[in-house]
Short mmCIF file of N, CA and C in Angstrom, two decimals:
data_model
loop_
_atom_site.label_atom_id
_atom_site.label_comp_id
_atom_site.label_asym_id
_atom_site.label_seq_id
_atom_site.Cartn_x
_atom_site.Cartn_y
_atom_site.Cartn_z
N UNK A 22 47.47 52.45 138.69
CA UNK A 22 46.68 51.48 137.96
C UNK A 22 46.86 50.11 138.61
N UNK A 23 45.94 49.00 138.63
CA UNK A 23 46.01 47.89 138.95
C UNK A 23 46.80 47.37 138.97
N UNK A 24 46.97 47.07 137.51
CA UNK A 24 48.41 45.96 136.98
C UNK A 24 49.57 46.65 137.43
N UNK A 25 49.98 47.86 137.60
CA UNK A 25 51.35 48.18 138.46
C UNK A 25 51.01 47.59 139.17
N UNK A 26 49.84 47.78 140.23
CA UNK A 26 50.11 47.42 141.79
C UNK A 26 50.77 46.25 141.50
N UNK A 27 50.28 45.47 141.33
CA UNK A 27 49.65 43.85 141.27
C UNK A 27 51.59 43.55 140.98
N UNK A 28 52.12 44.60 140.06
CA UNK A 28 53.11 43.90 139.49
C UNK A 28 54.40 44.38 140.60
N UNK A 29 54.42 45.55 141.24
CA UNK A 29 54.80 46.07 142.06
C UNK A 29 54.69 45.29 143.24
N UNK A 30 53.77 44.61 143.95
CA UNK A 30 53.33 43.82 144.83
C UNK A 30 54.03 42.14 145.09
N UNK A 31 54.30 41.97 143.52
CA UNK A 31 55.07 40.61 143.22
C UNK A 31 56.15 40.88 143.27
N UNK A 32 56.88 42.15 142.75
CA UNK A 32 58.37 42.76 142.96
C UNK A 32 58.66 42.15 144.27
N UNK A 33 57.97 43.18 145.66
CA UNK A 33 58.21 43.10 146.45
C UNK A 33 57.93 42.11 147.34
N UNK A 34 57.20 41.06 147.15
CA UNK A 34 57.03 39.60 147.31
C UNK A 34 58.42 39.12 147.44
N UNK A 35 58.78 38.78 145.73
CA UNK A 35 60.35 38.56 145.81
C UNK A 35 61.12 38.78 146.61
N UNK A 36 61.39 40.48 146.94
CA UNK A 36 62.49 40.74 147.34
C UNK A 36 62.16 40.81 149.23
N UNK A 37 60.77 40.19 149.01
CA UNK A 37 60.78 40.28 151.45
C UNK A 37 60.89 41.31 151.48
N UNK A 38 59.63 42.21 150.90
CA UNK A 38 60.04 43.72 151.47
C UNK A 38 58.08 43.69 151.99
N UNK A 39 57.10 43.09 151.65
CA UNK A 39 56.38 43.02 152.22
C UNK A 39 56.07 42.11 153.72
N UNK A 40 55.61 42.48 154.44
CA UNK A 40 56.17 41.61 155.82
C UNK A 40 54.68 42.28 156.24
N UNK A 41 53.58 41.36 156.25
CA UNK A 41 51.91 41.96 156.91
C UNK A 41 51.95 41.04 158.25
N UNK A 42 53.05 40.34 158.45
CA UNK A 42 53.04 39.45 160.14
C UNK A 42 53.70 39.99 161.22
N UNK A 43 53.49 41.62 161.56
CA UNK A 43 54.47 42.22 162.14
C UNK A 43 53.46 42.79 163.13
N UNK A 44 53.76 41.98 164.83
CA UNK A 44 53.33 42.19 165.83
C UNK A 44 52.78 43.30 166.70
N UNK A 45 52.05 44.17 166.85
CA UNK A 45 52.37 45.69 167.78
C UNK A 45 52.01 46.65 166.76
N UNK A 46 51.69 46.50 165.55
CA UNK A 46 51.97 47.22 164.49
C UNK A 46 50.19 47.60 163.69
N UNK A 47 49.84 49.14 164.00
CA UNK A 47 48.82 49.18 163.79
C UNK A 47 48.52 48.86 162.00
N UNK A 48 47.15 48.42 161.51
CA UNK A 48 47.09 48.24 160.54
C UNK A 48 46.94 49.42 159.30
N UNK A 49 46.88 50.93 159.98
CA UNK A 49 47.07 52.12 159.20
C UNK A 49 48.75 51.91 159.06
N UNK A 50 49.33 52.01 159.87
CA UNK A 50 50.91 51.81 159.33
C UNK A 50 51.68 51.01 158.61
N UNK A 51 50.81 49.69 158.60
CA UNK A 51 51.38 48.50 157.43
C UNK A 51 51.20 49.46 155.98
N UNK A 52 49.57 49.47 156.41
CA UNK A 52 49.37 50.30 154.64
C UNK A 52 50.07 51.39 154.26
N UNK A 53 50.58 52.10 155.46
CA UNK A 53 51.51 53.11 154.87
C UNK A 53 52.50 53.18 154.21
N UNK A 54 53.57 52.24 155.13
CA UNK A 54 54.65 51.51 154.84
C UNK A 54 54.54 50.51 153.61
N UNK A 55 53.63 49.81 153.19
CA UNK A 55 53.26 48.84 152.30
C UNK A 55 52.94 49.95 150.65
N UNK A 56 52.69 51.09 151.12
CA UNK A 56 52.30 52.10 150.06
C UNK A 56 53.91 52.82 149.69
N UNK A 57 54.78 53.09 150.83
CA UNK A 57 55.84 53.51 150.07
C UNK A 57 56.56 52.73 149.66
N UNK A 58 56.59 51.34 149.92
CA UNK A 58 57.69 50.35 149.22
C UNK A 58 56.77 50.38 148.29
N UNK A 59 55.45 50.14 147.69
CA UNK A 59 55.34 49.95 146.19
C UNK A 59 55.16 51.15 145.15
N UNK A 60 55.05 52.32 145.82
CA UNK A 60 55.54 53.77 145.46
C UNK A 60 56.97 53.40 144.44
N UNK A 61 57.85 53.12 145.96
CA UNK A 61 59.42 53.52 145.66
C UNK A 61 60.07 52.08 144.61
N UNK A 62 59.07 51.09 144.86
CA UNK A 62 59.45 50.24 144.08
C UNK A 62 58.86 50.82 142.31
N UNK A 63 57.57 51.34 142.40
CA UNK A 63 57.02 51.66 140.96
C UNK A 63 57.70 52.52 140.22
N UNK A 64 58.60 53.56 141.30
CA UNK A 64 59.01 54.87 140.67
C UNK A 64 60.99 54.33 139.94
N UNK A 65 61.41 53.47 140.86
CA UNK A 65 62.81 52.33 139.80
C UNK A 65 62.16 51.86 138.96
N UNK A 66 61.07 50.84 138.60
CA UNK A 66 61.18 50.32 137.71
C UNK A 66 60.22 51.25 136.17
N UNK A 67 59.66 52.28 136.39
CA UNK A 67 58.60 53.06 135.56
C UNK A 67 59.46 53.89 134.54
N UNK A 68 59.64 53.65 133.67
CA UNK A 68 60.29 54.48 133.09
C UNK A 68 59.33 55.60 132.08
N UNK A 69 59.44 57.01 132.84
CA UNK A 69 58.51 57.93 132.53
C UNK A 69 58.94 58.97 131.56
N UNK A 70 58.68 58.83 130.20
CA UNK A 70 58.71 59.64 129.70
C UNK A 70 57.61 60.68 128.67
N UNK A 71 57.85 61.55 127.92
CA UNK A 71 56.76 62.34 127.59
C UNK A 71 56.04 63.74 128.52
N UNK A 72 54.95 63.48 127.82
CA UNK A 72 53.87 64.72 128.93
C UNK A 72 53.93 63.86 130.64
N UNK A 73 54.58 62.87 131.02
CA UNK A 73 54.02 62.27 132.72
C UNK A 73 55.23 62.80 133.18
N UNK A 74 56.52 63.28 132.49
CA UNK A 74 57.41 63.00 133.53
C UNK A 74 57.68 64.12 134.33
N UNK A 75 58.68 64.30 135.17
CA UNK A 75 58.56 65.55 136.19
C UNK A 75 58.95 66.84 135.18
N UNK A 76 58.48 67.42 135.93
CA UNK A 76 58.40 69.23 135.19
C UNK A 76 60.20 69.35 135.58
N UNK A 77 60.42 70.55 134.71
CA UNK A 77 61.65 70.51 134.53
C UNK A 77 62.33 72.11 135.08
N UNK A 78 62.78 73.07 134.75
CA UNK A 78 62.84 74.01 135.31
C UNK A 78 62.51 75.39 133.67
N UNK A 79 62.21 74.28 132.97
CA UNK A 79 62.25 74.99 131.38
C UNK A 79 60.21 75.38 131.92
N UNK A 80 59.48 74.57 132.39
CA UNK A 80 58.41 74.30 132.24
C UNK A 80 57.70 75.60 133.29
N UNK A 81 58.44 76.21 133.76
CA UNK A 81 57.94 77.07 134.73
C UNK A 81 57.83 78.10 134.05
N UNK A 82 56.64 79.16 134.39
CA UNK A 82 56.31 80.11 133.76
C UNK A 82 56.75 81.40 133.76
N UNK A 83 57.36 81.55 134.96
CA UNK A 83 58.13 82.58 135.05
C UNK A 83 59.34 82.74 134.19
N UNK A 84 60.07 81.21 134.42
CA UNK A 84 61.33 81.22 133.30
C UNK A 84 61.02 81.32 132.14
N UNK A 85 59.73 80.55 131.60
CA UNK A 85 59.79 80.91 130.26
C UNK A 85 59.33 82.61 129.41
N UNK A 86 59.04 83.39 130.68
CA UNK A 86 58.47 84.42 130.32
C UNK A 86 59.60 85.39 130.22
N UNK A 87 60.70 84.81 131.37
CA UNK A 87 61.84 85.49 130.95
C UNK A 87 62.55 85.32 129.80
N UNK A 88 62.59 84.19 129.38
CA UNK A 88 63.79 83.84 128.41
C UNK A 88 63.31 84.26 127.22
N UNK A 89 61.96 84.02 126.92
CA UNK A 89 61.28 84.00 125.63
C UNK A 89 61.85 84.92 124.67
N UNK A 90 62.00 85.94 125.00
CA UNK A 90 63.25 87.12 123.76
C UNK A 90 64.25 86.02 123.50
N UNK A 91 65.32 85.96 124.56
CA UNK A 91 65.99 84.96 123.69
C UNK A 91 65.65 83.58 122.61
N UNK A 92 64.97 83.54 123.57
CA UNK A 92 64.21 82.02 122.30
C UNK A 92 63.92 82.67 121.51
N UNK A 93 63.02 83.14 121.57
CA UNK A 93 62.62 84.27 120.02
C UNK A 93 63.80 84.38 119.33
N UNK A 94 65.05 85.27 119.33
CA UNK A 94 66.08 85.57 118.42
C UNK A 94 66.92 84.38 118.23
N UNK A 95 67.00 83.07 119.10
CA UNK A 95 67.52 82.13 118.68
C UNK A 95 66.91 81.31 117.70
N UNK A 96 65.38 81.43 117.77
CA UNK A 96 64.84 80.62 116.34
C UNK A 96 64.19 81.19 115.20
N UNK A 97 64.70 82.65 115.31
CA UNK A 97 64.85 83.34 113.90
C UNK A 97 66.24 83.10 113.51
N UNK A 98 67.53 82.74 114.04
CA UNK A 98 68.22 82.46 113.79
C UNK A 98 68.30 81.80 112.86
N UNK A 99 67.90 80.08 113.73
CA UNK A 99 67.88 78.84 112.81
C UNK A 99 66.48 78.70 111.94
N UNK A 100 65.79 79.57 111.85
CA UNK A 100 65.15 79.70 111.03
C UNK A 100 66.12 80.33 109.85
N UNK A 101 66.68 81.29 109.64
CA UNK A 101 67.44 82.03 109.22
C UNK A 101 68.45 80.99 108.30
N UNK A 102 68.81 79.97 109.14
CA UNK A 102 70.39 79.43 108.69
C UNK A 102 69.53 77.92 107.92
N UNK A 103 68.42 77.76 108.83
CA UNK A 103 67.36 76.51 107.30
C UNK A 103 67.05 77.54 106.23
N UNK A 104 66.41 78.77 106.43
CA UNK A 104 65.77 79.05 104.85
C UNK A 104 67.35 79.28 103.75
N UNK A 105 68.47 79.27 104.51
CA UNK A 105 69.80 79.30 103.54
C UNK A 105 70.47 78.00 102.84
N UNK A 106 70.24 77.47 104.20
CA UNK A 106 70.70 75.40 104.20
C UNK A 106 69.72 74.81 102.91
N UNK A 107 68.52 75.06 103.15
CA UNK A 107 67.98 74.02 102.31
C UNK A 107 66.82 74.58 100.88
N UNK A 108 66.60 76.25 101.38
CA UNK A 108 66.13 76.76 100.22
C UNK A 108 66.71 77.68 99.19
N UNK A 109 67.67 78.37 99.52
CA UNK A 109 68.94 79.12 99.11
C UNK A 109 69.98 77.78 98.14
N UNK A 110 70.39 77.42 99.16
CA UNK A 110 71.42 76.42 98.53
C UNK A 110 70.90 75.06 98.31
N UNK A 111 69.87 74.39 98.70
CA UNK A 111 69.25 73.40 98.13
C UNK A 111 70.15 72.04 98.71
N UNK A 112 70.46 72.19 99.49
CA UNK A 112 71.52 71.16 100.53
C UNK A 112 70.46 69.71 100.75
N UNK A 113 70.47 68.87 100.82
CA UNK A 113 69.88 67.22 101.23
C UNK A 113 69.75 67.77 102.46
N UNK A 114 68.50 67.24 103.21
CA UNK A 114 68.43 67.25 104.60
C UNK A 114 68.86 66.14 105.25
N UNK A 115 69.77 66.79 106.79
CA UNK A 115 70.68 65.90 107.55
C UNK A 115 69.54 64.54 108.37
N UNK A 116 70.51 64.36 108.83
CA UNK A 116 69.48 63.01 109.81
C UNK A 116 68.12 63.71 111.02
N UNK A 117 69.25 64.78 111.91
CA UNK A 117 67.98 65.39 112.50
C UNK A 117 67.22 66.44 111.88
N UNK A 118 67.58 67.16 110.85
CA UNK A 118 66.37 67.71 110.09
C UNK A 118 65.13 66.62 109.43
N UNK A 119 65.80 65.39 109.40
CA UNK A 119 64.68 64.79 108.42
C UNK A 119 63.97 64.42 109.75
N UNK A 120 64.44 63.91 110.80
CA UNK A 120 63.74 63.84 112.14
C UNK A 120 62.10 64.74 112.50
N UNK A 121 62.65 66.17 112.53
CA UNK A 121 61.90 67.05 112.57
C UNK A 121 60.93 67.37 111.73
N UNK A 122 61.20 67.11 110.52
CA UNK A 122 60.34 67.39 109.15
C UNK A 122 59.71 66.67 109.26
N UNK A 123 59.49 65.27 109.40
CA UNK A 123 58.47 64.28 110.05
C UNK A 123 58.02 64.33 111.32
N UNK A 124 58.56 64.32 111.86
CA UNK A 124 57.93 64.72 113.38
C UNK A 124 56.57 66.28 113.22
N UNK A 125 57.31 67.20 112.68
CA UNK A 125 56.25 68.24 112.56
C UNK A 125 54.88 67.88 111.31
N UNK A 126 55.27 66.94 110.44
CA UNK A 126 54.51 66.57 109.58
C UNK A 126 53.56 65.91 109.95
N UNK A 127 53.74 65.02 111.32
CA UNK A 127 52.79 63.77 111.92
C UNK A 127 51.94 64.93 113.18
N UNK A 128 52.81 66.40 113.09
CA UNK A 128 51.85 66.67 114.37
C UNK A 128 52.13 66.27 115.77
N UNK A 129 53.22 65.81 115.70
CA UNK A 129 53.90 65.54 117.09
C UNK A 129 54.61 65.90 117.82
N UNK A 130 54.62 66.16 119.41
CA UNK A 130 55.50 67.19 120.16
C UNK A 130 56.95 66.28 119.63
N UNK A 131 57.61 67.21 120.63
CA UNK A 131 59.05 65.99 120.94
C UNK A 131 59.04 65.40 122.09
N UNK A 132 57.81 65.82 123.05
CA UNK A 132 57.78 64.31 123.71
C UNK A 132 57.30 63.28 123.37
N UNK A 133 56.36 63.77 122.82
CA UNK A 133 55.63 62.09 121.69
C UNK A 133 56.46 61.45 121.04
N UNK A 134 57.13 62.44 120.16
CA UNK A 134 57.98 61.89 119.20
C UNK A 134 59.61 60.98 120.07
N UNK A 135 59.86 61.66 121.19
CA UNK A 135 60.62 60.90 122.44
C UNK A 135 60.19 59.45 123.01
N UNK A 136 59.06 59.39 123.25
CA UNK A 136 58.52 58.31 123.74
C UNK A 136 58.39 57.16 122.47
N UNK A 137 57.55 57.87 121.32
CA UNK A 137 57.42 56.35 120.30
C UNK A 137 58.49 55.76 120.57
N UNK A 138 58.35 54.42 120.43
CA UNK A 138 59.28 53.34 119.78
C UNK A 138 59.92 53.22 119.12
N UNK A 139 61.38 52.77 119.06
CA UNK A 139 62.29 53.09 118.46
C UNK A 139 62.19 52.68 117.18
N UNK A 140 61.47 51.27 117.28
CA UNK A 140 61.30 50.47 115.82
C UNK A 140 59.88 51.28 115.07
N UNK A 141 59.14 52.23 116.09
CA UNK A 141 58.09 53.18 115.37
C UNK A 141 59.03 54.01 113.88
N UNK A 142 59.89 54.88 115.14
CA UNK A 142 60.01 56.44 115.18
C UNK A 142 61.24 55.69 113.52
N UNK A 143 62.09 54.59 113.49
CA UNK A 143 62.84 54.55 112.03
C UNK A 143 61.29 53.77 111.05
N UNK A 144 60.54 53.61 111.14
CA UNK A 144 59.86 52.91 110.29
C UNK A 144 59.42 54.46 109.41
N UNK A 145 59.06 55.15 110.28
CA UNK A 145 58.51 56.23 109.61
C UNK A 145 59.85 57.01 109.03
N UNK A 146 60.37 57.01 109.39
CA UNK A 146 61.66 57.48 108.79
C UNK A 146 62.63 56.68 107.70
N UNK A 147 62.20 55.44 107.54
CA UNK A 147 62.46 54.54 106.02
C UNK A 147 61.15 55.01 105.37
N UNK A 148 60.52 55.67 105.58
CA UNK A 148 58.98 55.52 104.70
C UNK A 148 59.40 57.27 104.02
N UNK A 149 60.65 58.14 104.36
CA UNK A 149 60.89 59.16 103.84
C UNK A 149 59.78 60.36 103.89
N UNK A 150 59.20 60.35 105.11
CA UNK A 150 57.74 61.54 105.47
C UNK A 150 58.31 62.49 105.31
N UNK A 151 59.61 63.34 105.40
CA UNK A 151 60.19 64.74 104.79
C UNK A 151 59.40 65.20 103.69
N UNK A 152 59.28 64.04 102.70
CA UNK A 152 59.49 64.27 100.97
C UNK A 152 57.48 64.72 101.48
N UNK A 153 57.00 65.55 100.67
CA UNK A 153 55.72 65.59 101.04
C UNK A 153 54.86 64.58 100.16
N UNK A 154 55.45 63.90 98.83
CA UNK A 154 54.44 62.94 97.83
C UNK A 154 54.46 61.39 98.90
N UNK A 155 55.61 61.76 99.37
CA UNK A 155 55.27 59.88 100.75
C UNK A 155 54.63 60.63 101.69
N UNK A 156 54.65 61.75 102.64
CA UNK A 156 53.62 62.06 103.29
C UNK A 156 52.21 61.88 103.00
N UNK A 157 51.83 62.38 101.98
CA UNK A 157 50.21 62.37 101.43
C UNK A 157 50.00 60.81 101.61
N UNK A 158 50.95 59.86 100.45
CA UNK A 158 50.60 58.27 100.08
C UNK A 158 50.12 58.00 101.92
N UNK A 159 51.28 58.23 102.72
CA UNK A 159 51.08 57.69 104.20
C UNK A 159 49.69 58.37 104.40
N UNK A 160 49.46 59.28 104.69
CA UNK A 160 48.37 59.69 105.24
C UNK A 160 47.14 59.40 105.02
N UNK A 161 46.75 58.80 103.15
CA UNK A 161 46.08 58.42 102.78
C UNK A 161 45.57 57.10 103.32
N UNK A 162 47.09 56.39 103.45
CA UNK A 162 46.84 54.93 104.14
C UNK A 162 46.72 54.86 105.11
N UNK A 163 46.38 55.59 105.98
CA UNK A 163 46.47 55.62 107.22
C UNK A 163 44.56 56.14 107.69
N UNK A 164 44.27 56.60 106.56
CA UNK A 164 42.96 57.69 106.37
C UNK A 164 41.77 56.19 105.86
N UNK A 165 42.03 55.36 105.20
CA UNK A 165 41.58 54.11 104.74
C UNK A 165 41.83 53.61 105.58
N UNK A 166 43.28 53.02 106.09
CA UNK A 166 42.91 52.34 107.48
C UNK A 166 42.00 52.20 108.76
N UNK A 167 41.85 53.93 108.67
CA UNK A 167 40.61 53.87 109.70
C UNK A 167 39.20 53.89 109.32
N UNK A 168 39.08 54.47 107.71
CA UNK A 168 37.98 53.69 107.68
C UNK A 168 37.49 52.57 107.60
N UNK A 169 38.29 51.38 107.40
CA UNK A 169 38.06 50.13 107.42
C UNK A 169 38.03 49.60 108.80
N UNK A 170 38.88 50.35 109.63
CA UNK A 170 38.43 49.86 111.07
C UNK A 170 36.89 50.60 111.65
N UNK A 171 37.01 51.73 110.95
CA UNK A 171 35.53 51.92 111.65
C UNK A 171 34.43 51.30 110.82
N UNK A 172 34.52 50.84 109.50
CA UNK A 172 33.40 50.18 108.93
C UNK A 172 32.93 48.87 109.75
N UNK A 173 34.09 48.21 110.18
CA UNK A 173 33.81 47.16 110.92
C UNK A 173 33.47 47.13 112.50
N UNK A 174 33.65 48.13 113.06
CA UNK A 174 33.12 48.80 114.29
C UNK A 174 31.73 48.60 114.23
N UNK A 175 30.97 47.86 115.73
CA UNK A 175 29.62 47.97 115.86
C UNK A 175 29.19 49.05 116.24
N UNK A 176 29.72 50.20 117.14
CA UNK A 176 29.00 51.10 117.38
C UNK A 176 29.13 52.55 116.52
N UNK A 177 30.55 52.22 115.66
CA UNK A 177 30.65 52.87 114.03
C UNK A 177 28.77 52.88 113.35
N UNK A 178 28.54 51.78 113.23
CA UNK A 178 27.23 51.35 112.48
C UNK A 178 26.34 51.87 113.16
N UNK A 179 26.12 51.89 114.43
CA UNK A 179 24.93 52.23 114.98
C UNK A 179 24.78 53.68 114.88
N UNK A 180 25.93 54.47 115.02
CA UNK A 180 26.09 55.85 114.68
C UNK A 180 25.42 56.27 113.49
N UNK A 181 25.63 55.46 112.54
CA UNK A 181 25.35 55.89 111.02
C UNK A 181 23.97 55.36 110.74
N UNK A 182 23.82 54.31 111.33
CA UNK A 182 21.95 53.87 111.41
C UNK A 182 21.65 55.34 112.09
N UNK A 183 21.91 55.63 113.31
CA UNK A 183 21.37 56.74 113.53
C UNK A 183 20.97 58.10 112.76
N UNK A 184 22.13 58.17 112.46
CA UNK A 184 22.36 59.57 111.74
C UNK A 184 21.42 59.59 110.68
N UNK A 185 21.29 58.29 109.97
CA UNK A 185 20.96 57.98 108.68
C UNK A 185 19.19 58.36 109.19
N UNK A 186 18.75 57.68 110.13
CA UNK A 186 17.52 57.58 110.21
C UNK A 186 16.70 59.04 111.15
N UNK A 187 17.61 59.72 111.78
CA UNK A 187 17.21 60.50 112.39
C UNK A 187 17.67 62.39 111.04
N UNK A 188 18.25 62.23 110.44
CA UNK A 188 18.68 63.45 109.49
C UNK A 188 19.12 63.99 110.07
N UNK A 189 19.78 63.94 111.06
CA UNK A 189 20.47 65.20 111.76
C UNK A 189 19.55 66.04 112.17
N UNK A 190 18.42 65.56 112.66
CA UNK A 190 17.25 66.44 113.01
C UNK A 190 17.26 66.46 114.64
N UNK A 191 17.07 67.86 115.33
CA UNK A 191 17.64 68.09 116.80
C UNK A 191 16.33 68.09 117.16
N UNK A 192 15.19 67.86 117.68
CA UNK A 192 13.45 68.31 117.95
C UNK A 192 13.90 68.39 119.97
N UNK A 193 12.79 69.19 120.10
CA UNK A 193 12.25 69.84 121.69
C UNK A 193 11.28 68.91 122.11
N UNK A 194 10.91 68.06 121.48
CA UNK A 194 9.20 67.02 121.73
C UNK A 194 9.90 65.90 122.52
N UNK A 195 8.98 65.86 123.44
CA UNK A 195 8.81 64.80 124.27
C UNK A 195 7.54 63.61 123.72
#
């Protein structure tokens, strides 16, 4: 994207690692050289996490095709040892169960849920999304929120002029 370059470009400004006054030196090779310092400069300062970052050795298909029995009997397990923990014995849920119970409630991987913001990921977690009667309230507000942002949306409106004036009618006429 741009603004890396741009910001990548000033990095290396700073630090005299760009040098375009170099004698003998064809101008395909500056750009080359000029491409891996802001590469190698983007890839220190980028901190990549989520769905961008490098594949892992879990992510390969072969491994997971092997292991998958085990995964399988390991999360009937802890399936096994929650339906005892918290529906059997009726136990308070711990810090990372309440983690998860919201996290699966919002619909979010655990890389999403990795990446939000830290001051995101406790806001929602003072707001108690486990409990399902604050789930709904949130969701509701969150369901109004966007309709008020799309009421005020211009091309929200033009949609609905449309819709409104055309009936949802599909015609073949030219």
């Amino acid at each position: 994207m741009p603004h890396y370059r741009t910001r990548a470009k000033g990095i290396a400004r700073e630090r005299g690692l760009l040098d375009r006054k170099k004698k003998g030196v064809l101008k395909e090779d500056l750009k080359a050289e000029e491409e891996a310092t802001l590469r190698s400069i983007l890839e220190e300062n980028i901190d990549v996490v989520g769905g961008y970052s490098k594949p892992q050795v879990w992510d390969v298909l072969w491994f997971t095709i092997v292991f998958s029995p085990y995964w399988g009997v390991m999360y009937g397990i802890w399936k096994a040892k929650w339906v005892w923990r918290y529906r059997v014995k009726g136990q308070d849920y711990s810090e990372e169960d309440r983690e998860y119970i919201t996290r699966k409630r919002l619909k979010l991987s655990e890389n999403h849920w990795k990446a939000m913001p830290e001051e995101k990921r406790s806001e929602l977690l003072e707001r108690e999304l486990w409990v399902e009667a604050n789930f709904n309230q949130y969701k509701t507000e969150q369901e109004d929120e966007m309709k008020t942002k799309l009421a005020s949306s211009g091309k929200y409106k033009m949609y609905r002029r449309y819709m409104k004036n055309n009936k949802n009618r599909m015609t073949f006429e030219d």
